[in-house]
Coordinates of C-alpha atoms and ligand atoms in Angstrom, one line a residue:
M1 CA 27.6 -11.1 35.9
D2 CA 29.5 -9.8 38.9
S3 CA 32.4 -7.3 38.7
I4 CA 35.3 -6.9 41.1
V5 CA 36.4 -3.4 42.1
V6 CA 40.0 -3.0 43.3
T7 CA 41.4 0.2 44.8
G8 CA 45.2 0.0 44.5
G9 CA 47.8 1.2 46.9
S10 CA 47.5 -0.9 50.0
E11 CA 50.4 -3.0 51.4
L12 CA 49.3 -6.5 52.2
T13 CA 50.2 -8.3 55.4
G14 CA 48.9 -11.5 57.0
Q15 CA 48.1 -15.1 56.0
I16 CA 46.3 -16.5 53.0
P17 CA 45.1 -20.1 53.1
I18 CA 45.7 -21.9 49.9
A19 CA 43.0 -24.3 48.7
G20 CA 43.3 -27.8 47.2
A21 CA 44.2 -27.8 43.5
K22 CA 41.4 -27.3 41.0
N23 CA 43.3 -29.2 38.3
A24 CA 44.1 -32.1 40.6
C25 CA 40.5 -32.3 41.8
L26 CA 39.2 -32.3 38.2
A27 CA 41.3 -35.3 37.4
L28 CA 40.6 -37.1 40.7
M29 CA 36.8 -36.9 40.4
P30 CA 36.5 -39.0 37.2
A31 CA 38.5 -41.7 39.0
T32 CA 35.2 -42.6 40.7
L33 CA 34.1 -44.1 37.3
L34 CA 36.8 -46.7 37.7
T35 CA 35.2 -48.4 40.8
E36 CA 31.9 -49.4 42.2
E37 CA 33.2 -48.5 45.7
P38 CA 33.1 -45.0 47.3
L39 CA 35.8 -42.5 46.5
T40 CA 36.0 -39.5 48.9
L41 CA 38.1 -36.4 48.2
M42 CA 39.1 -34.2 51.1
N43 CA 40.5 -30.6 50.8
A44 CA 38.5 -30.0 47.7
P45 CA 38.4 -26.4 46.4
R46 CA 35.0 -24.6 46.3
L47 CA 34.9 -23.6 42.6
S48 CA 32.4 -23.5 39.8
D49 CA 34.6 -25.9 37.7
I50 CA 34.1 -28.5 40.5
K51 CA 30.4 -28.0 40.3
T52 CA 30.6 -28.6 36.5
M53 CA 32.5 -31.8 37.0
T54 CA 29.9 -32.8 39.6
L55 CA 27.0 -32.3 37.1
L56 CA 28.9 -34.2 34.5
L57 CA 29.5 -37.2 36.7
Q58 CA 25.9 -37.1 37.9
S59 CA 24.7 -37.1 34.3
L60 CA 26.7 -40.3 33.8
G61 CA 25.0 -42.0 36.8
S62 CA 27.5 -41.4 39.6
E63 CA 26.3 -40.2 43.0
V64 CA 28.3 -37.1 44.0
Q65 CA 27.7 -35.3 47.3
S66 CA 29.4 -32.2 48.5
L67 CA 29.9 -32.3 52.3
A68 CA 31.7 -30.3 55.1
D69 CA 31.0 -26.9 53.6
E70 CA 32.0 -28.2 50.1
R71 CA 35.5 -29.3 51.3
V72 CA 34.7 -33.0 50.9
I73 CA 33.4 -34.7 47.8
A74 CA 31.9 -38.1 48.4
M75 CA 31.4 -40.1 45.2
S76 CA 30.0 -43.5 44.3
S77 CA 29.6 -45.0 40.9
L78 CA 27.8 -48.3 41.5
G79 CA 26.3 -48.3 38.0
P80 CA 24.7 -48.7 35.6
L81 CA 26.5 -45.8 34.0
S82 CA 25.7 -43.8 31.0
T83 CA 28.6 -43.6 28.6
T84 CA 27.8 -40.3 26.9
A85 CA 29.3 -37.0 28.0
D86 CA 27.1 -34.3 26.5
Y87 CA 28.3 -31.3 24.6
D88 CA 26.3 -29.0 26.8
I89 CA 28.5 -29.8 29.8
V90 CA 31.8 -30.5 28.0
R91 CA 31.8 -27.2 26.1
K92 CA 31.8 -25.4 29.5
M93 CA 35.0 -27.0 30.7
R94 CA 37.7 -28.8 28.7
A95 CA 38.6 -31.0 31.7
S96 CA 35.3 -32.8 31.1
N97 CA 37.3 -34.9 28.6
L98 CA 38.9 -36.6 31.6
V99 CA 35.9 -39.0 31.7
L100 CA 36.9 -40.6 28.4
G101 CA 39.7 -42.9 29.7
P102 CA 37.9 -44.1 32.8
L103 CA 34.5 -44.7 31.0
L104 CA 36.3 -46.7 28.3
A105 CA 38.2 -48.7 30.8
R106 CA 35.2 -49.6 32.9
E107 CA 32.4 -49.8 30.3
G108 CA 34.3 -50.7 27.1
E109 CA 32.8 -47.7 25.4
A110 CA 32.5 -43.9 25.7
V111 CA 31.0 -41.1 23.7
V112 CA 32.5 -37.8 24.7
S113 CA 31.9 -34.5 23.0
L114 CA 35.1 -32.8 21.6
P115 CA 35.5 -29.8 23.8
G116 CA 36.3 -27.4 20.9
G117 CA 38.8 -24.6 21.2
C118 CA 38.8 -22.0 23.9
A119 CA 40.0 -18.4 24.3
I120 CA 43.6 -19.4 24.9
G121 CA 44.0 -21.8 21.9
A122 CA 42.8 -24.6 19.6
R123 CA 43.5 -27.3 22.2
P124 CA 43.1 -30.5 20.1
M125 CA 42.8 -34.0 21.6
D126 CA 45.0 -36.0 19.3
I127 CA 47.4 -37.1 22.0
H128 CA 44.6 -38.5 24.1
I129 CA 43.2 -40.3 21.0
T130 CA 46.5 -41.8 19.8
A131 CA 47.2 -43.0 23.4
L132 CA 43.9 -44.7 23.8
E133 CA 44.1 -46.2 20.3
A134 CA 47.5 -47.7 21.4
L135 CA 45.7 -49.4 24.2
G136 CA 43.4 -51.0 21.7
A137 CA 40.4 -48.6 21.5
E138 CA 38.7 -47.8 18.2
I139 CA 37.9 -44.1 18.1
E140 CA 35.8 -42.3 15.5
L141 CA 34.7 -38.6 15.3
R142 CA 31.1 -38.3 14.4
D143 CA 28.7 -35.3 14.9
G144 CA 31.3 -33.5 17.1
Y145 CA 31.6 -36.5 19.4
L146 CA 34.4 -39.0 19.9
H147 CA 32.9 -42.5 19.8
A148 CA 35.4 -44.8 21.5
K149 CA 35.1 -48.6 21.8
A150 CA 37.2 -51.3 23.3
P151 CA 34.9 -54.4 23.0
G152 CA 37.5 -56.9 24.2
G153 CA 38.8 -54.5 26.9
L154 CA 41.9 -52.3 26.8
K155 CA 45.3 -53.9 26.5
G156 CA 48.5 -52.5 28.0
A157 CA 51.0 -51.0 25.5
R158 CA 53.9 -48.7 25.0
V159 CA 52.5 -45.2 24.6
P160 CA 54.9 -42.5 23.5
F161 CA 53.5 -39.0 23.6
R162 CA 54.6 -36.4 21.0
F163 CA 54.2 -33.8 23.8
A164 CA 53.9 -34.1 27.6
S165 CA 50.1 -33.3 27.7
V166 CA 48.7 -33.1 31.2
G167 CA 45.2 -34.2 30.3
A168 CA 46.4 -37.0 28.0
T169 CA 48.7 -38.4 30.7
E170 CA 45.7 -38.4 33.2
N171 CA 43.3 -40.0 30.7
T172 CA 45.8 -42.7 29.7
L173 CA 46.9 -43.3 33.3
M174 CA 43.3 -43.9 34.4
A175 CA 42.5 -46.1 31.4
A176 CA 45.7 -48.2 31.9
T177 CA 44.8 -49.0 35.5
L178 CA 42.2 -51.5 34.3
A179 CA 43.9 -52.6 31.0
K180 CA 45.2 -56.1 30.6
G181 CA 49.0 -56.1 31.0
T182 CA 51.6 -53.4 31.2
T183 CA 51.3 -49.8 29.9
V184 CA 54.4 -47.6 29.6
I185 CA 53.6 -43.9 29.0
E186 CA 56.7 -42.2 27.5
N187 CA 57.2 -38.4 27.6
A188 CA 54.5 -38.3 30.3
A189 CA 53.6 -35.0 31.9
R190 CA 55.3 -34.6 35.3
E191 CA 53.0 -32.1 37.0
P192 CA 52.2 -32.5 40.7
E193 CA 48.6 -33.1 39.8
I194 CA 49.7 -36.3 38.0
I195 CA 51.5 -37.4 41.1
D196 CA 48.4 -36.7 43.1
L197 CA 46.2 -38.7 40.7
A198 CA 48.6 -41.6 40.7
A199 CA 48.7 -41.6 44.6
C200 CA 44.9 -41.7 44.8
L201 CA 44.7 -44.5 42.1
S202 CA 47.3 -46.5 44.0
K203 CA 45.2 -46.2 47.2
M204 CA 42.4 -47.6 45.0
G205 CA 44.6 -50.6 44.2
A206 CA 46.3 -49.5 41.0
Q207 CA 49.9 -50.6 40.3
I208 CA 51.7 -47.5 39.1
E209 CA 55.4 -46.6 39.1
G210 CA 57.2 -43.5 37.9
A211 CA 54.5 -40.8 38.3
G212 CA 56.2 -37.5 38.5
T213 CA 58.9 -38.7 36.0
S214 CA 58.7 -38.8 32.2
T215 CA 58.1 -42.6 32.1
I216 CA 55.1 -44.0 33.9
E217 CA 54.6 -47.7 34.1
V218 CA 51.1 -49.2 34.9
Q219 CA 50.4 -52.8 35.6
G220 CA 46.7 -53.3 34.9
V221 CA 44.5 -54.9 37.6
D222 CA 41.1 -56.6 37.3
R223 CA 39.3 -54.1 39.6
L224 CA 39.9 -51.0 41.7
G225 CA 38.4 -50.4 45.1
G226 CA 37.4 -47.3 47.1
A227 CA 39.7 -44.8 48.8
T228 CA 39.8 -41.5 50.7
H229 CA 42.3 -39.0 49.4
S230 CA 43.3 -35.4 50.2
V231 CA 43.8 -33.1 47.2
V232 CA 47.3 -31.6 46.8
T233 CA 47.7 -27.8 47.4
D234 CA 46.8 -25.6 44.4
R235 CA 50.2 -24.4 43.1
I236 CA 48.6 -21.9 40.7
E237 CA 46.5 -20.3 43.5
L238 CA 49.7 -20.4 45.6
G239 CA 51.8 -18.6 42.9
T240 CA 49.1 -16.1 42.4
Y241 CA 48.9 -15.1 46.0
M242 CA 52.7 -15.1 46.3
L243 CA 52.6 -12.4 43.6
A244 CA 50.2 -10.2 45.6
P245 CA 52.8 -8.8 48.1
A246 CA 55.4 -8.8 45.3
I247 CA 53.3 -6.5 43.3
C248 CA 52.0 -4.0 45.9
G249 CA 54.5 -4.5 48.8
G250 CA 54.0 -6.3 52.1
D251 CA 54.6 -9.6 53.7
I252 CA 52.3 -12.6 53.3
E253 CA 52.4 -16.2 54.5
C254 CA 50.6 -18.6 52.1
L255 CA 49.3 -21.4 54.4
G256 CA 49.8 -24.8 52.9
G257 CA 52.3 -23.5 50.3
R258 CA 55.1 -25.9 49.4
L259 CA 58.3 -24.8 47.6
D260 CA 58.6 -28.0 45.6
L261 CA 55.3 -27.2 43.9
V262 CA 56.6 -23.8 42.7
T263 CA 60.4 -24.1 42.5
A264 CA 60.9 -22.5 39.0
F265 CA 58.4 -19.8 39.8
A266 CA 60.0 -19.0 43.2
E267 CA 63.4 -18.8 41.5
K268 CA 62.1 -16.1 39.2
L269 CA 60.6 -14.2 42.1
D270 CA 64.0 -14.4 43.8
A271 CA 65.7 -13.0 40.7
A272 CA 63.1 -10.1 40.7
G273 CA 64.1 -9.2 44.2
I274 CA 61.3 -10.8 46.2
S275 CA 62.1 -12.9 49.2
V276 CA 60.5 -16.4 49.5
E277 CA 61.0 -18.3 52.7
E278 CA 59.7 -21.7 53.9
T279 CA 57.9 -21.6 57.2
E280 CA 56.3 -24.3 59.3
A281 CA 52.8 -23.5 57.9
G282 CA 53.7 -22.7 54.3
L283 CA 55.6 -20.1 52.3
R284 CA 56.3 -16.5 53.3
V285 CA 56.7 -13.9 50.6
A286 CA 57.9 -10.3 51.2
R287 CA 58.9 -7.3 49.2
K288 CA 61.0 -5.0 51.2
N289 CA 62.3 -2.2 49.2
G290 CA 61.9 -0.4 45.9
R291 CA 60.8 -1.6 42.5
V292 CA 61.2 -5.2 41.5
T293 CA 63.8 -6.1 38.8
A294 CA 62.6 -7.1 35.3
I295 CA 63.2 -10.7 34.5
D296 CA 62.6 -13.0 31.5
V297 CA 60.3 -16.0 31.6
S298 CA 59.6 -18.8 29.2
T299 CA 56.6 -21.1 30.0
Q300 CA 57.4 -24.8 30.0
P301 CA 55.8 -28.1 31.2
F302 CA 56.5 -28.9 34.9
P303 CA 59.0 -28.5 36.4
G304 CA 59.4 -25.4 34.3
F305 CA 57.6 -22.1 34.7
P306 CA 53.9 -22.8 34.5
T307 CA 51.8 -21.2 31.7
D308 CA 49.0 -20.8 34.3
L309 CA 51.2 -18.2 36.1
Q310 CA 52.3 -16.3 33.0
A311 CA 49.5 -13.7 33.0
Q312 CA 50.0 -13.0 36.7
M313 CA 53.8 -12.6 36.2
M314 CA 53.2 -10.2 33.4
A315 CA 51.1 -8.0 35.8
L316 CA 54.2 -7.9 38.1
M317 CA 56.5 -7.1 35.3
C318 CA 54.4 -4.1 34.3
T319 CA 55.8 -2.0 37.1
A320 CA 59.3 -3.6 37.2
D321 CA 62.5 -1.7 36.7
G322 CA 63.7 -2.6 33.2
V323 CA 62.5 -4.6 30.2
S324 CA 61.2 -8.2 30.5
H325 CA 60.4 -10.8 27.9
L326 CA 57.7 -13.3 28.6
E327 CA 57.6 -16.2 26.2
E328 CA 54.5 -18.4 26.0
T329 CA 55.3 -21.9 24.6
I330 CA 52.3 -24.0 25.7
F331 CA 49.3 -22.1 24.3
E332 CA 49.2 -20.1 21.0
N333 CA 46.9 -17.3 22.2
R334 CA 47.6 -16.6 25.8
F335 CA 48.3 -12.9 25.9
M336 CA 44.7 -11.6 25.9
H337 CA 45.4 -9.9 29.2
A338 CA 48.0 -7.7 27.5
P339 CA 45.6 -5.3 25.8
E340 CA 43.7 -5.0 29.1
L341 CA 46.9 -4.2 31.0
L342 CA 47.6 -1.5 28.3
R343 CA 44.4 0.2 29.3
M344 CA 45.9 0.5 32.8
G345 CA 49.0 2.3 31.4
A346 CA 51.3 -0.7 30.9
D347 CA 53.9 -0.7 28.1
I348 CA 53.6 -4.1 26.4
E349 CA 54.4 -5.3 22.8
V350 CA 53.4 -8.7 21.7
H351 CA 55.2 -10.3 18.8
G352 CA 54.1 -13.9 18.1
G353 CA 54.7 -16.0 21.3
T354 CA 56.7 -13.3 23.1
A355 CA 55.5 -10.2 25.1
T356 CA 58.0 -7.5 25.8
V357 CA 57.1 -5.5 28.9
T358 CA 58.8 -2.3 29.7
G359 CA 58.1 -1.5 33.3
V360 CA 56.4 1.8 34.2
E361 CA 56.5 3.6 37.6
R362 CA 52.8 3.2 38.3
L363 CA 49.7 1.6 36.6
K364 CA 46.4 3.5 36.6
G365 CA 43.1 2.0 37.5
A366 CA 40.7 1.4 34.6
P367 CA 37.6 -0.7 33.6
V368 CA 38.9 -3.9 32.2
M369 CA 37.5 -7.2 30.8
A370 CA 38.4 -10.6 32.1
T371 CA 38.9 -13.0 29.1
D372 CA 40.0 -16.2 30.8
L373 CA 40.6 -17.6 34.2
R374 CA 44.3 -16.6 34.7
A375 CA 43.9 -13.4 32.8
S376 CA 41.2 -12.3 35.2
V377 CA 43.3 -12.7 38.2
S378 CA 46.3 -10.9 36.6
L379 CA 44.0 -7.9 36.2
I380 CA 43.1 -8.0 39.9
L381 CA 46.8 -8.2 40.8
A382 CA 47.5 -5.2 38.5
G383 CA 44.7 -3.4 40.1
L384 CA 46.3 -3.9 43.5
A385 CA 49.3 -2.0 42.3
A386 CA 47.4 0.7 40.3
E387 CA 46.5 4.2 41.3
G388 CA 42.7 4.5 41.7
D389 CA 40.0 2.0 40.9
T390 CA 40.2 -0.9 38.6
V391 CA 36.9 -2.6 37.7
V392 CA 37.3 -6.1 36.4
N393 CA 34.2 -7.1 34.5
R394 CA 33.0 -10.6 33.5
V395 CA 34.5 -12.3 36.6
Y396 CA 32.7 -15.6 36.0
H397 CA 36.0 -16.9 34.7
L398 CA 37.6 -16.0 38.0
D399 CA 35.1 -18.1 40.0
R400 CA 36.0 -21.1 37.9
G401 CA 39.5 -21.2 39.6
Y402 CA 39.7 -18.9 42.6
E403 CA 37.7 -19.3 45.8
H404 CA 36.4 -15.9 47.0
V405 CA 39.4 -14.0 45.8
E406 CA 37.9 -10.8 47.3
E407 CA 37.7 -12.4 50.8
K408 CA 41.2 -13.8 50.7
L409 CA 42.8 -10.5 49.5
G410 CA 40.5 -8.4 51.7
A411 CA 41.5 -10.2 54.8
V412 CA 45.2 -9.2 54.3
G413 CA 44.5 -5.5 53.7
A414 CA 43.5 -5.2 50.0
K415 CA 40.7 -2.8 49.1
I416 CA 38.6 -5.1 47.0
E417 CA 34.9 -5.8 46.6
R418 CA 32.5 -7.8 44.5
V419 CA 29.8 -5.8 42.9
P420 CA 26.8 -7.9 41.8
V421 CA 25.7 -6.9 38.3
E422 CA 22.2 -7.8 37.2
Ligands
UD1_1 C1 46.1 -28.6 31.8 C2 45.6 -27.7 32.9 C3 45.7 -26.2 32.4 C4 47.2 -25.9 32.0 C5 47.7 -27.0 31.1 C6 49.2 -26.8 30.8 C7 43.8 -29.0 33.9 C8 42.3 -29.2 34.1 N1 44.1 -28.0 33.1 O1 45.3 -28.5 30.7 O2 45.3 -25.3 33.5 O3 47.3 -24.6 31.5 O4 47.5 -28.3 31.6 O5 49.9 -26.9 31.9 O6 44.6 -29.7 34.4 N2 47.6 -30.5 23.1 C9 47.5 -31.1 21.8 N3 46.9 -32.3 21.7 C10 46.4 -33.0 22.8 C11 46.4 -32.4 24.1 C12 47.1 -31.2 24.2 O7 48.0 -30.5 20.9 O8 45.8 -34.1 22.6 C13 48.3 -29.2 23.3 C14 47.3 -28.2 23.8 O9 46.6 -27.6 22.7 C15 48.2 -27.2 24.5 C16 49.3 -28.1 25.0 O10 49.2 -29.3 24.3 O11 48.7 -26.3 23.5 C17 49.1 -28.4 26.5 O12 47.9 -29.0 26.8 P1 47.7 -30.0 28.0 O13 49.0 -30.3 28.7 O14 47.0 -31.2 27.5 O15 46.8 -29.2 28.9 P2 45.4 -29.6 29.5 O16 45.5 -30.9 30.1 O17 44.3 -29.2 28.6

């Protein structure tokens, strides 16, 4: 498994292109299962999670082709389709559960492995299940698989969510497009990836109102057609690269960046003393003088501060002036980067869902272990600010969510290289 070696201390200047959103693309790809016509996604990110979703869809009988240097995904699901999503693929990536809603809507049945927990928490699927049951599905758990059936087809219903789950909103939205009658999702997730999915489904002929708000109304249709859709910018990759000049000084323009995708996050950067400016091509982030100011953060569903940027923000706070409190409210076990940052000389105490970070003048390079996707990149960011070399081991997590991080950061002046390990 490869390692990434970062030598800290360089200021960063230049432009970083931001890719299409992994999390949007992973929800858009299963939408192919809703139609016999071709669905083409442009601006796709080149990531191993996208390859995993490709394999899953192929295993179900879809044709999936990667074109234009993997920037375009051309899909077609003429059928017949298999309705079983195997544990071997689902366990690798939780987002595999997004085939449940579309398969059930199109085929009237689906057998999808329960993904199981992952490093950041238990991550149950009760909200997905309750929602699909409200649409008339019968769902049983047998042998680790969810067996879902809707012999007479799905029927529109009022679906109140106990929590605004992103994945459950996506599954329910896709299922509802082909249900009979009207579905109203209450307390729906409002993430930009939901808006992107709804936009694509609408191009396919779905009748959806309210995506991006807490109440989404879907009028079911008999069939959906094909479409071509460009994937929205990855706000988490954007936020991550906005933190790079914040952490080690410099001036970076994130190409394709949009302030409306990262408003809460940009407000925190501003409070920490980092300037964020909209440009014609994206967002420009600069740190001009001195240490950043410690700030407090609490993760929240969109439009709040994203949990997927908490680890990276912690890396910034490690060298801030003062004490910051980072509260994690979405996942129960999302501070695994903290012990690794301690190895680099950070001062962090974790009590329950809150990490208290007392900024130090300088971090020191060390060998560290990447435990999950966002934790891995936080260690790279910390390495950019540290004295000496930081070796981030087990970077396969990183390749799930960041395209060639070493090339993007290397191009703006970071000393960073990938070292293949046998
Ligand atoms: C998505 C994102 C992930 C992000 C997360 C929260 C994708 C592919 N992944 O994950 O990067 O960190 O949103 O913004 O888009 N929950 C339940 N029951 C359920 C569903 C969820 O209890 O049925 C809990 C989860 O355990 C978690 C919280 O709700 O604690 C948030 O989960 P959810 O919004 O569903 O996240 P994902 O869709 O899995």
